[in-house]
CSV table of C-alpha atoms in Angstrom, one decimal:
chain,number,residue,atom,x,y,z
A,25,UNK,CA,3.5,0.4,31.6
A,26,UNK,CA,2.7,3.4,29.6
A,27,UNK,CA,-1.1,4.3,29.9
A,28,UNK,CA,-3.1,4.5,26.8
A,29,UNK,CA,-3.9,8.2,27.1
A,30,UNK,CA,-4.3,11.1,24.6
A,31,UNK,CA,-1.5,11.6,22.5
A,32,UNK,CA,0.0,7.9,23.4
A,33,UNK,CA,1.5,5.8,20.7
A,34,UNK,CA,-1.1,3.1,21.4
A,35,UNK,CA,-3.9,5.5,21.0
A,36,UNK,CA,-2.3,7.3,17.8
A,37,UNK,CA,-2.1,3.9,16.4
A,38,UNK,CA,-5.7,2.8,17.1
A,39,UNK,CA,-6.8,6.3,15.8
A,40,UNK,CA,-4.9,5.6,12.5
A,41,UNK,CA,-6.3,2.3,12.1
A,42,UNK,CA,-9.8,3.9,12.7
A,43,UNK,CA,-9.0,6.3,9.7
A,44,UNK,CA,-9.6,3.2,7.2
A,45,UNK,CA,-13.4,2.5,8.2
A,46,UNK,CA,-14.0,5.9,8.4
A,47,UNK,CA,-12.9,6.7,4.9
A,48,UNK,CA,-14.7,3.6,3.7
A,49,UNK,CA,-17.9,5.2,5.4
A,50,UNK,CA,-17.6,8.4,3.5
A,51,UNK,CA,-17.4,6.7,0.2
A,52,UNK,CA,-20.4,4.6,1.1
A,53,UNK,CA,-22.5,7.4,1.8
A,54,UNK,CA,-21.4,8.9,-1.6
A,55,UNK,CA,-21.8,6.2,-4.3
A,56,UNK,CA,-19.9,8.5,-6.6
A,57,UNK,CA,-16.8,8.3,-4.7
A,58,UNK,CA,-17.2,4.6,-4.5
A,59,UNK,CA,-17.5,3.9,-8.3
A,60,UNK,CA,-14.5,6.3,-8.9
A,61,UNK,CA,-12.4,4.3,-6.6
A,62,UNK,CA,-13.3,1.1,-7.9
A,63,UNK,CA,-12.7,1.7,-11.8
A,64,UNK,CA,-8.8,1.7,-11.4
A,65,UNK,CA,-8.6,-1.0,-8.7
A,66,UNK,CA,-10.6,-3.5,-10.9
A,67,UNK,CA,-8.3,-2.4,-13.8
A,68,UNK,CA,-5.3,-3.3,-11.7
A,69,UNK,CA,-7.0,-6.3,-10.1
A,70,UNK,CA,-7.3,-7.7,-13.8
A,71,UNK,CA,-3.9,-7.2,-14.7
A,72,UNK,CA,-2.4,-8.7,-11.2
A,73,UNK,CA,-4.7,-11.6,-11.7
A,74,UNK,CA,-3.6,-12.2,-15.3
A,75,UNK,CA,-0.1,-12.1,-14.2
A,76,UNK,CA,-0.7,-14.7,-11.3
A,77,UNK,CA,-2.3,-17.1,-13.8
A,78,UNK,CA,0.5,-16.8,-16.1
A,79,UNK,CA,3.1,-17.4,-13.1
A,80,UNK,CA,0.9,-20.3,-12.2
A,81,UNK,CA,0.9,-21.7,-15.9
A,82,UNK,CA,4.8,-21.5,-16.0
A,83,UNK,CA,5.5,-22.5,-12.4
A,84,UNK,CA,7.1,-25.9,-13.2
A,85,UNK,CA,9.5,-24.1,-15.5
A,86,UNK,CA,10.2,-21.4,-13.2
A,87,UNK,CA,10.8,-23.9,-10.3
A,88,UNK,CA,13.2,-25.8,-12.5
A,89,UNK,CA,15.2,-22.8,-13.2
A,90,UNK,CA,15.6,-21.5,-9.8
A,91,UNK,CA,16.6,-25.0,-8.7
A,92,UNK,CA,19.2,-25.6,-11.4
A,93,UNK,CA,21.7,-26.7,-8.6
A,94,UNK,CA,19.5,-29.7,-7.9
A,95,UNK,CA,19.4,-30.9,-11.7
A,96,UNK,CA,21.8,-33.8,-10.7
A,97,UNK,CA,20.4,-34.7,-7.4
A,98,UNK,CA,18.1,-37.8,-6.6
A,99,UNK,CA,14.7,-37.4,-8.1
A,100,UNK,CA,13.1,-37.5,-4.9
A,101,UNK,CA,15.2,-34.8,-3.3
A,102,UNK,CA,15.2,-32.9,-6.8
A,103,UNK,CA,11.2,-32.9,-6.8
A,104,UNK,CA,11.0,-31.7,-3.2
A,105,UNK,CA,13.3,-28.9,-3.8
A,106,UNK,CA,11.4,-27.9,-6.9
A,107,UNK,CA,8.1,-27.9,-5.0
A,108,UNK,CA,9.4,-26.0,-2.3
A,109,UNK,CA,10.8,-23.5,-4.7
A,110,UNK,CA,7.4,-23.1,-6.3
A,111,UNK,CA,5.7,-22.6,-3.0
A,112,UNK,CA,8.3,-19.7,-2.2
A,113,UNK,CA,8.1,-18.1,-5.6
A,114,UNK,CA,4.2,-18.0,-5.4
A,115,UNK,CA,4.5,-16.6,-1.6
A,116,UNK,CA,7.2,-13.9,-2.8
A,117,UNK,CA,4.9,-12.8,-5.7
A,118,UNK,CA,2.2,-12.6,-3.4
A,119,UNK,CA,4.0,-10.4,-1.1
A,120,UNK,CA,5.4,-8.2,-3.7
A,121,UNK,CA,1.9,-8.0,-5.3
A,122,UNK,CA,0.6,-6.8,-2.2
A,123,UNK,CA,3.2,-4.1,-1.6
A,124,UNK,CA,2.9,-2.7,-5.2
A,125,UNK,CA,-0.7,-3.1,-6.0
A,126,UNK,CA,-1.3,0.2,-4.7
A,127,UNK,CA,1.4,2.2,-6.1
A,128,UNK,CA,0.2,0.6,-9.6
A,129,UNK,CA,-3.6,1.4,-8.9
A,130,UNK,CA,-2.7,5.0,-7.9
A,131,UNK,CA,-0.6,5.5,-11.1
A,132,UNK,CA,-3.6,4.3,-13.2
A,133,UNK,CA,-6.2,5.8,-11.3
A,134,UNK,CA,-4.5,9.2,-10.6
A,135,UNK,CA,-7.3,11.4,-11.9
A,136,UNK,CA,-10.1,9.3,-10.2
A,137,UNK,CA,-8.1,9.4,-6.8
A,138,UNK,CA,-7.4,13.1,-7.1
A,139,UNK,CA,-11.1,13.6,-7.4
A,140,UNK,CA,-11.8,11.5,-4.2
A,141,UNK,CA,-9.3,13.0,-2.4
A,142,UNK,CA,-10.3,16.6,-3.3
A,143,UNK,CA,-13.9,16.1,-2.4
A,144,UNK,CA,-12.9,14.5,1.1
A,145,UNK,CA,-10.7,17.5,1.8
A,146,UNK,CA,-13.7,20.0,0.7
A,147,UNK,CA,-16.0,18.2,3.1
A,148,UNK,CA,-13.6,19.2,6.1
A,149,UNK,CA,-12.5,22.6,5.1
A,150,UNK,CA,-10.7,22.5,1.9
A,151,UNK,CA,-6.9,23.0,1.1
A,152,UNK,CA,-5.9,26.5,2.3
A,153,UNK,CA,-2.2,25.9,0.8
A,154,UNK,CA,-3.5,24.3,-2.7
A,155,UNK,CA,-0.9,24.3,-5.6
A,156,UNK,CA,-2.1,24.1,-9.1
A,157,UNK,CA,0.0,21.5,-11.0
A,158,UNK,CA,-0.7,20.9,-14.6
A,159,UNK,CA,-2.0,17.0,-14.9
A,160,UNK,CA,0.9,15.9,-17.0
A,161,UNK,CA,3.2,17.3,-14.5
A,162,UNK,CA,1.4,15.6,-11.6
A,163,UNK,CA,1.2,12.3,-13.6
A,164,UNK,CA,5.1,12.3,-14.2
A,165,UNK,CA,5.7,13.0,-10.5
A,166,UNK,CA,3.4,10.2,-9.7
A,167,UNK,CA,5.3,7.8,-12.0
A,168,UNK,CA,8.5,8.6,-10.5
A,169,UNK,CA,7.3,8.4,-7.0
A,170,UNK,CA,5.7,5.0,-7.7
A,171,UNK,CA,8.8,3.7,-9.5
A,172,UNK,CA,10.7,4.5,-6.2
A,173,UNK,CA,8.2,3.1,-3.7
A,174,UNK,CA,7.7,-0.2,-5.9
A,175,UNK,CA,11.7,-0.7,-6.0
A,176,UNK,CA,11.8,-0.2,-2.2
A,177,UNK,CA,8.8,-2.5,-1.7
A,178,UNK,CA,10.6,-5.4,-3.4
A,179,UNK,CA,13.9,-4.9,-1.6
A,180,UNK,CA,12.3,-5.2,1.6
A,181,UNK,CA,9.7,-7.7,0.6
A,182,UNK,CA,12.4,-10.3,-0.3
A,183,UNK,CA,14.4,-10.3,3.0
A,184,UNK,CA,11.2,-10.3,5.0
A,185,UNK,CA,9.8,-13.4,2.8
A,186,UNK,CA,13.1,-15.2,3.5
A,187,UNK,CA,13.0,-14.5,7.3
A,188,UNK,CA,9.7,-16.2,7.3
A,189,UNK,CA,11.0,-19.5,7.0
A,190,UNK,CA,13.1,-19.1,10.2
A,191,UNK,CA,11.5,-21.5,12.8
A,192,UNK,CA,9.2,-19.5,15.4
A,193,UNK,CA,10.4,-16.1,14.7
A,194,UNK,CA,9.2,-16.6,11.1
A,195,UNK,CA,5.6,-17.3,12.1
A,196,UNK,CA,5.4,-14.9,15.0
A,197,UNK,CA,7.6,-11.8,14.8
A,198,UNK,CA,8.0,-11.6,11.0
A,199,UNK,CA,4.5,-11.4,10.2
A,200,UNK,CA,4.0,-8.6,12.4
A,201,UNK,CA,7.2,-6.9,11.3
A,202,UNK,CA,5.9,-7.4,7.6
A,203,UNK,CA,2.7,-5.8,8.5
A,204,UNK,CA,4.2,-2.5,9.9
A,205,UNK,CA,6.9,-2.3,7.0
A,206,UNK,CA,4.2,-2.8,4.5
A,207,UNK,CA,1.9,-0.5,6.5
A,208,UNK,CA,4.4,2.4,6.4
A,209,UNK,CA,5.1,1.7,2.7
A,210,UNK,CA,1.1,2.1,2.2
A,211,UNK,CA,0.7,5.0,4.0
A,212,UNK,CA,3.4,6.6,2.0
A,213,UNK,CA,1.9,5.6,-1.3
A,214,UNK,CA,-2.0,6.6,-0.3
A,215,UNK,CA,-0.9,9.9,1.0
A,216,UNK,CA,1.0,11.0,-2.4
A,217,UNK,CA,-2.3,12.7,-3.8
A,218,UNK,CA,-3.1,15.2,-0.9
A,219,UNK,CA,0.5,15.9,-0.5
A,220,UNK,CA,1.0,16.6,-4.3
A,221,UNK,CA,-2.0,19.0,-4.1
A,222,UNK,CA,0.1,21.0,-1.7
A,223,UNK,CA,3.2,20.9,-4.1
A,224,UNK,CA,4.9,18.6,-1.7
A,225,UNK,CA,7.0,15.8,-2.9
A,226,UNK,CA,8.0,12.2,-1.6
A,227,UNK,CA,10.7,13.5,0.8
A,228,UNK,CA,8.1,16.0,2.5
A,229,UNK,CA,5.5,13.2,2.8
A,230,UNK,CA,7.8,10.8,4.5
A,231,UNK,CA,9.2,13.7,6.9
A,232,UNK,CA,5.6,14.5,7.9
A,233,UNK,CA,4.6,11.0,8.4
A,234,UNK,CA,7.6,10.2,10.4
A,235,UNK,CA,6.5,13.0,13.0
A,236,UNK,CA,3.3,11.0,13.4
A,237,UNK,CA,4.8,7.6,12.9
A,238,UNK,CA,2.3,5.7,15.4
A,239,UNK,CA,-0.8,7.4,13.6
A,240,UNK,CA,0.6,6.6,10.2
A,241,UNK,CA,1.6,2.8,11.1
A,242,UNK,CA,-2.0,2.3,12.3
A,243,UNK,CA,-3.6,3.5,9.2
A,244,UNK,CA,-1.1,1.5,7.0
A,245,UNK,CA,-1.1,-1.7,8.9
A,246,UNK,CA,-5.0,-1.8,8.6
A,247,UNK,CA,-4.8,-1.2,5.2
A,248,UNK,CA,-2.3,-3.8,4.6
A,249,UNK,CA,-4.2,-6.4,6.6
A,250,UNK,CA,-7.2,-5.8,4.7
A,251,UNK,CA,-5.6,-5.9,1.5
A,252,UNK,CA,-4.5,-9.5,2.4
A,253,UNK,CA,-8.4,-10.4,2.4
A,254,UNK,CA,-9.6,-11.9,-1.1
A,255,UNK,CA,-10.7,-8.9,-3.2
A,256,UNK,CA,-9.9,-6.6,-0.3
A,257,UNK,CA,-7.4,-4.5,-2.2
A,258,UNK,CA,-10.0,-3.9,-5.0
A,259,UNK,CA,-12.8,-3.2,-2.8
A,260,UNK,CA,-11.4,-1.2,-0.2
A,261,UNK,CA,-9.3,1.0,-2.4
A,262,UNK,CA,-11.7,4.0,-2.7
A,263,UNK,CA,-11.9,3.9,1.3
A,264,UNK,CA,-8.1,3.7,1.6
A,265,UNK,CA,-7.7,6.9,-0.4
A,266,UNK,CA,-10.2,8.6,1.4
A,267,UNK,CA,-8.9,7.7,4.6
A,268,UNK,CA,-5.4,8.6,3.4
A,269,UNK,CA,-6.8,12.2,2.9
A,270,UNK,CA,-7.9,12.3,6.3
A,271,UNK,CA,-4.5,11.0,7.5
A,272,UNK,CA,-2.6,13.9,5.4
A,273,UNK,CA,-4.8,16.3,7.0
A,274,UNK,CA,-4.3,15.2,10.4
A,275,UNK,CA,-0.4,14.9,10.2
A,276,UNK,CA,-0.5,18.5,8.5
A,277,UNK,CA,-2.6,19.8,11.4
A,278,UNK,CA,-5.8,20.6,9.4
A,279,UNK,CA,-9.2,19.6,11.1
A,280,UNK,CA,-10.8,16.3,10.1
A,281,UNK,CA,-14.0,17.1,11.5
A,282,UNK,CA,-16.9,18.7,9.3
A,283,UNK,CA,-16.9,22.6,10.1
A,284,UNK,CA,-20.1,23.9,11.8
A,285,UNK,CA,-23.2,24.7,9.4
């Protein structure tokens, strides 16, 4: 068995997971960061809650539409299939919601999270290779990257949800796999701001995180699990953004400890 020593995958995974509470701690010590991070998260939360309410209101119609093949079945079997379909639609919508919430929130709050990420980086030595990008160009890049990540989240989320119905595997292996896949996507999404500050695009981000995969997976998986908690995605979003700034600095070889006074 491989020891848990310096540089080991397990140690790096745990160090990555610790970046989330560390980022949250930075925000709690600076109320300005906390408020800045909560505003776009609350807006996204309202949008997603409204969408969920609308889905539940029309769920019977949606269930009947996706089970059209059972229209001629006996009433008992037809109703059972429609109920299972309704549960499936709600579950799939919830999974996709978790995977896309971050991308949508980052897009809405781009200026807010730019400020949070910038203040965190200043605290630990700044950005030596910072590139000035006009806000309109930064917003355009964020939109393109967010759409690509949302599409990827949906494509990966659907098969993971379907695999969840497999006996035993669906209740053991699939949740762990889902947390790792979702965690990777969240790590890529959340590090967008610090990488854009350096003029680096989505492909550069993925390549840098790939060289530090256990660290990125540890951070992303911690965010994914916490975002599953009620109001977790809203309340922890500022900490996730701050933690992502620390993750970006770590994978780029920059210090994440405050310089000596």
